[in-house]
mmCIF file of C-alpha atoms in Angstrom:
data_model
loop_
_atom_site.group_PDB
_atom_site.id
_atom_site.type_symbol
_atom_site.label_atom_id
_atom_site.label_comp_id
_atom_site.label_asym_id
_atom_site.label_seq_id
_atom_site.Cartn_x
_atom_site.Cartn_y
_atom_site.Cartn_z
ATOM 1 C CA UNK A 1 5.298 6.512 -18.813
ATOM 2 C CA UNK A 2 3.782 5.827 -15.613
ATOM 3 C CA UNK A 3 6.268 4.681 -12.039
ATOM 4 C CA UNK A 4 5.548 1.406 -11.631
ATOM 5 C CA UNK A 5 6.967 0.186 -8.248
ATOM 6 C CA UNK A 6 7.678 -3.358 -8.416
ATOM 7 C CA UNK A 7 7.225 -4.605 -5.118
ATOM 8 C CA UNK A 8 5.748 -8.203 -2.919
ATOM 9 C CA UNK A 9 3.242 -6.360 -0.908
ATOM 10 C CA UNK A 10 3.722 -8.697 1.994
ATOM 11 C CA UNK A 11 6.788 -7.214 2.483
ATOM 12 C CA UNK A 12 7.236 -4.199 5.182
ATOM 13 C CA UNK A 13 10.281 -3.362 2.749
ATOM 14 C CA UNK A 14 7.122 -2.800 -0.047
ATOM 15 C CA UNK A 15 4.741 -1.327 1.933
ATOM 16 C CA UNK A 16 6.512 1.078 2.310
ATOM 17 C CA UNK A 17 7.021 2.695 -0.498
ATOM 18 C CA UNK A 18 3.533 1.496 -1.397
ATOM 19 C CA UNK A 19 2.181 3.625 1.675
ATOM 20 C CA UNK A 20 4.294 6.399 1.494
ATOM 21 C CA UNK A 21 2.832 6.508 -3.257
ATOM 22 C CA UNK A 22 -0.473 6.996 -1.225
ATOM 23 C CA UNK A 23 -0.151 9.224 1.178
ATOM 24 C CA UNK A 24 1.646 11.558 -1.190
ATOM 25 C CA UNK A 25 -0.989 10.455 -3.159
ATOM 26 C CA UNK A 26 1.610 9.454 -6.326
ATOM 27 C CA UNK A 27 -0.460 7.471 -9.182
ATOM 28 C CA UNK A 28 2.210 4.636 -9.825
ATOM 29 C CA UNK A 29 1.514 0.744 -11.286
ATOM 30 C CA UNK A 30 1.981 -2.242 -9.206
ATOM 31 C CA UNK A 31 4.120 -5.052 -10.775
ATOM 32 C CA UNK A 32 3.729 -8.383 -8.808
ATOM 33 C CA UNK A 33 6.730 -9.505 -7.590
ATOM 34 C CA UNK A 34 6.519 -13.071 -6.419
ATOM 35 C CA UNK A 35 9.486 -14.329 -4.074
ATOM 36 C CA UNK A 36 8.485 -17.240 -3.292
ATOM 37 C CA UNK A 37 8.377 -17.815 -6.919
ATOM 38 C CA UNK A 38 11.519 -16.227 -7.117
ATOM 39 C CA UNK A 39 10.610 -14.060 -9.667
ATOM 40 C CA UNK A 40 13.693 -11.303 -8.323
ATOM 41 C CA UNK A 41 16.483 -13.737 -9.272
ATOM 42 C CA UNK A 42 14.861 -13.914 -12.917
ATOM 43 C CA UNK A 43 17.533 -12.068 -15.734
ATOM 44 C CA UNK A 44 14.009 -9.233 -16.190
ATOM 45 C CA UNK A 45 14.450 -8.515 -12.445
ATOM 46 C CA UNK A 46 18.016 -8.692 -11.902
ATOM 47 C CA UNK A 47 18.621 -6.249 -14.908
ATOM 48 C CA UNK A 48 16.241 -3.061 -12.761
ATOM 49 C CA UNK A 49 18.021 -4.266 -9.695
ATOM 50 C CA UNK A 50 21.494 -6.230 -9.844
ATOM 51 C CA UNK A 51 20.980 -6.731 -5.753
ATOM 52 C CA UNK A 52 18.008 -9.357 -6.820
ATOM 53 C CA UNK A 53 15.460 -7.207 -4.189
ATOM 54 C CA UNK A 54 12.599 -5.253 -4.124
ATOM 55 C CA UNK A 55 11.200 -2.592 -4.591
ATOM 56 C CA UNK A 56 12.091 -0.873 -6.874
ATOM 57 C CA UNK A 57 10.851 2.276 -8.698
ATOM 58 C CA UNK A 58 10.977 2.846 -12.372
ATOM 59 C CA UNK A 59 10.262 5.331 -14.523
ATOM 60 C CA UNK A 60 11.159 6.661 -18.040
ATOM 61 C CA UNK A 61 13.859 4.038 -17.884
ATOM 62 C CA UNK A 62 15.055 5.994 -14.430
ATOM 63 C CA UNK A 63 15.906 2.330 -12.242
ATOM 64 C CA UNK A 64 15.819 3.487 -8.750
ATOM 65 C CA UNK A 65 16.060 0.809 -5.779
ATOM 66 C CA UNK A 66 16.441 1.023 -1.553
ATOM 67 C CA UNK A 67 13.269 2.359 -0.168
ATOM 68 C CA UNK A 68 13.754 4.447 1.158
ATOM 69 C CA UNK A 69 15.547 6.350 -1.443
ATOM 70 C CA UNK A 70 12.281 5.494 -3.241
ATOM 71 C CA UNK A 71 10.025 7.029 -0.419
ATOM 72 C CA UNK A 72 12.666 10.439 -1.054
ATOM 73 C CA UNK A 73 12.009 10.229 -4.561
ATOM 74 C CA UNK A 74 8.035 9.964 -4.372
ATOM 75 C CA UNK A 75 8.100 12.921 -2.039
ATOM 76 C CA UNK A 76 10.268 15.010 -4.105
ATOM 77 C CA UNK A 77 7.505 14.677 -6.674
ATOM 78 C CA UNK A 78 5.168 16.284 -4.217
ATOM 79 C CA UNK A 79 7.614 20.211 -2.792
ATOM 80 C CA UNK A 80 5.418 20.142 0.299
ATOM 81 C CA UNK A 81 7.398 16.394 1.180
ATOM 82 C CA UNK A 82 10.681 17.279 0.520
ATOM 83 C CA UNK A 83 11.687 20.371 2.712
ATOM 84 C CA UNK A 84 14.297 22.656 0.587
ATOM 85 C CA UNK A 85 15.481 24.033 4.581
ATOM 86 C CA UNK A 86 18.781 21.815 4.096
ATOM 87 C CA UNK A 87 17.985 21.426 7.854
ATOM 88 C CA UNK A 88 14.609 20.595 7.979
ATOM 89 C CA UNK A 89 14.940 18.537 5.269
ATOM 90 C CA UNK A 90 18.341 16.337 6.932
ATOM 91 C CA UNK A 91 16.317 15.693 9.929
ATOM 92 C CA UNK A 92 13.779 13.863 7.956
ATOM 93 C CA UNK A 93 17.401 11.842 6.443
ATOM 94 C CA UNK A 94 18.391 10.901 9.965
ATOM 95 C CA UNK A 95 15.864 9.780 10.396
ATOM 96 C CA UNK A 96 15.477 7.197 7.154
ATOM 97 C CA UNK A 97 19.217 6.893 8.023
ATOM 98 C CA UNK A 98 18.047 5.485 11.163
ATOM 99 C CA UNK A 99 15.678 3.282 9.775
ATOM 100 C CA UNK A 100 17.113 1.748 7.222
ATOM 101 C CA UNK A 101 20.767 1.031 9.492
ATOM 102 C CA UNK A 102 18.963 0.486 12.601
ATOM 103 C CA UNK A 103 15.079 0.284 12.924
ATOM 104 C CA UNK A 104 14.605 -2.188 10.319
ATOM 105 C CA UNK A 105 17.531 -4.732 11.030
ATOM 106 C CA UNK A 106 15.414 -5.035 14.443
ATOM 107 C CA UNK A 107 12.782 -5.537 12.707
ATOM 108 C CA UNK A 108 13.564 -7.749 11.094
ATOM 109 C CA UNK A 109 15.073 -10.288 13.013
ATOM 110 C CA UNK A 110 10.909 -10.538 13.968
ATOM 111 C CA UNK A 111 9.405 -10.789 11.141
ATOM 112 C CA UNK A 112 11.880 -13.481 9.604
ATOM 113 C CA UNK A 113 11.761 -15.249 12.626
ATOM 114 C CA UNK A 114 7.981 -15.571 13.116
ATOM 115 C CA UNK A 115 6.468 -14.304 9.333
ATOM 116 C CA UNK A 116 8.808 -15.388 6.991
ATOM 117 C CA UNK A 117 9.758 -19.186 8.236
ATOM 118 C CA UNK A 118 6.066 -20.249 8.536
ATOM 119 C CA UNK A 119 5.606 -18.261 4.800
ATOM 120 C CA UNK A 120 8.330 -19.978 3.148
ATOM 121 C CA UNK A 121 8.678 -23.230 4.827
ATOM 122 C CA UNK A 122 11.967 -22.185 6.677
ATOM 123 C CA UNK A 123 12.135 -23.882 9.483
ATOM 124 C CA UNK A 124 11.673 -23.355 12.984
ATOM 125 C CA UNK A 125 11.747 -20.314 15.363
ATOM 126 C CA UNK A 126 14.815 -19.759 17.018
ATOM 127 C CA UNK A 127 14.988 -18.400 20.290
ATOM 128 C CA UNK A 128 18.651 -16.851 20.470
ATOM 129 C CA UNK A 129 17.643 -15.136 17.187
ATOM 130 C CA UNK A 130 14.552 -13.667 18.625
ATOM 131 C CA UNK A 131 16.432 -12.806 21.754
ATOM 132 C CA UNK A 132 19.018 -10.484 19.245
ATOM 133 C CA UNK A 133 15.863 -8.871 18.515
ATOM 134 C CA UNK A 134 15.103 -8.423 21.798
ATOM 135 C CA UNK A 135 18.549 -7.088 23.118
ATOM 136 C CA UNK A 136 17.976 -4.338 19.455
ATOM 137 C CA UNK A 137 14.735 -3.340 20.669
ATOM 138 C CA UNK A 138 15.354 -2.985 24.417
ATOM 139 C CA UNK A 139 18.798 -0.808 22.725
ATOM 140 C CA UNK A 140 16.371 1.241 20.549
ATOM 141 C CA UNK A 141 12.415 1.517 20.898
ATOM 142 C CA UNK A 142 13.919 4.463 24.023
ATOM 143 C CA UNK A 143 15.580 5.907 21.238
ATOM 144 C CA UNK A 144 12.412 6.239 19.458
ATOM 145 C CA UNK A 145 10.023 6.771 22.270
ATOM 146 C CA UNK A 146 12.249 9.137 23.166
ATOM 147 C CA UNK A 147 11.644 11.066 20.333
ATOM 148 C CA UNK A 148 8.155 10.653 20.057
ATOM 149 C CA UNK A 149 7.068 12.014 23.523
ATOM 150 C CA UNK A 150 8.615 15.555 22.449
ATOM 151 C CA UNK A 151 6.057 15.572 19.579
ATOM 152 C CA UNK A 152 3.260 14.185 18.128
ATOM 153 C CA UNK A 153 5.858 13.281 14.567
ATOM 154 C CA UNK A 154 9.342 11.593 14.451
ATOM 155 C CA UNK A 155 10.982 15.094 13.061
ATOM 156 C CA UNK A 156 7.561 17.702 14.846
ATOM 157 C CA UNK A 157 4.587 17.909 14.668
ATOM 158 C CA UNK A 158 4.068 17.404 10.980
ATOM 159 C CA UNK A 159 4.092 14.452 9.507
ATOM 160 C CA UNK A 160 7.021 13.112 7.249
ATOM 161 C CA UNK A 161 8.206 10.807 5.407
ATOM 162 C CA UNK A 162 10.388 9.812 7.978
ATOM 163 C CA UNK A 163 7.407 8.630 9.873
ATOM 164 C CA UNK A 164 6.157 6.921 6.903
ATOM 165 C CA UNK A 165 9.505 4.760 6.834
ATOM 166 C CA UNK A 166 9.373 4.278 10.205
ATOM 167 C CA UNK A 167 6.138 2.801 10.795
ATOM 168 C CA UNK A 168 5.908 0.673 7.971
ATOM 169 C CA UNK A 169 7.002 -2.589 10.002
ATOM 170 C CA UNK A 170 3.459 -2.983 12.439
ATOM 171 C CA UNK A 171 1.971 -3.755 9.145
ATOM 172 C CA UNK A 172 3.197 -6.671 10.291
ATOM 173 C CA UNK A 173 3.261 -6.235 13.220
ATOM 174 C CA UNK A 174 0.533 -8.823 14.949
ATOM 175 C CA UNK A 175 2.704 -11.378 13.386
ATOM 176 C CA UNK A 176 6.143 -10.656 14.161
ATOM 177 C CA UNK A 177 5.370 -9.400 17.843
ATOM 178 C CA UNK A 178 7.822 -6.527 18.975
ATOM 179 C CA UNK A 179 8.393 -6.441 22.074
ATOM 180 C CA UNK A 180 6.852 -2.705 22.454
ATOM 181 C CA UNK A 181 4.112 -2.500 24.448
ATOM 182 C CA UNK A 182 6.176 -0.775 27.381
ATOM 183 C CA UNK A 183 7.092 2.387 24.435
ATOM 184 C CA UNK A 184 3.611 4.803 25.360
ATOM 185 C CA UNK A 185 4.685 7.164 22.555
ATOM 186 C CA UNK A 186 5.591 4.527 19.959
ATOM 187 C CA UNK A 187 1.990 3.171 20.524
ATOM 188 C CA UNK A 188 0.112 6.859 20.211
ATOM 189 C CA UNK A 189 1.840 7.561 17.119
ATOM 190 C CA UNK A 190 1.501 4.034 15.329
ATOM 191 C CA UNK A 191 -2.340 4.133 15.972
ATOM 192 C CA UNK A 192 -1.881 8.389 14.533
ATOM 193 C CA UNK A 193 0.323 6.106 10.754
ATOM 194 C CA UNK A 194 -2.576 3.083 11.066
ATOM 195 C CA UNK A 195 -5.520 5.488 10.975
ATOM 196 C CA UNK A 196 -4.791 7.108 8.157
ATOM 197 C CA UNK A 197 -7.042 5.870 4.916
ATOM 198 C CA UNK A 198 -4.066 5.613 3.047
ATOM 199 C CA UNK A 199 -2.340 3.585 5.222
ATOM 200 C CA UNK A 200 -6.176 1.445 6.094
ATOM 201 C CA UNK A 201 -5.492 0.698 1.745
ATOM 202 C CA UNK A 202 -2.024 -0.312 1.331
ATOM 203 C CA UNK A 203 -3.456 -3.108 4.399
ATOM 204 C CA UNK A 204 -5.995 -4.176 2.485
ATOM 205 C CA UNK A 205 -3.838 -4.554 -0.953
ATOM 206 C CA UNK A 206 -1.117 -6.450 1.505
ATOM 207 C CA UNK A 207 -4.046 -8.876 2.694
ATOM 208 C CA UNK A 208 -5.283 -9.023 -0.760
ATOM 209 C CA UNK A 209 -8.548 -7.240 -0.879
#
């Protein structure tokens, strides 16, 4: 059975798993979940993920939700992407947890206020929410930037799935306007990730090209 990714491509979380699948060379079928049409609330989709959220991975009767769990599952298919050494693996896992619990929620504020609201007609941008997002970035930006000042990627000199996850919100950076101009190491790292063929292919898919 073909591995399927149930996604809404414009979403950074969907972008994450699509980008990872391309970078890792995982064959897959894209199953479009139209959030504008509320496909995520259809009974069929709820059977895949009772949280009624995408992305969802489906393979041979196995269903997996949470974008970073999906990325880890994809990496498990390519031995070089998921280290066997416990410390090396957990160095990656640490950043995946950080992405889920800190980085993604901070980015999501800007995505919702400056992109989702206009896309789905949900009202005007909230100045107080943007201020909350800026405060989160003032705390988190130095953490990521400081790590990237020490080496090329977040866990060292080799690209890992932690980089793929952390960079994915930049797929909508132009619309979201993240306050990261002062963080030069992040900008260098971002340009590195965006130069990858897999990134460009996923952006083209996201934009319907």
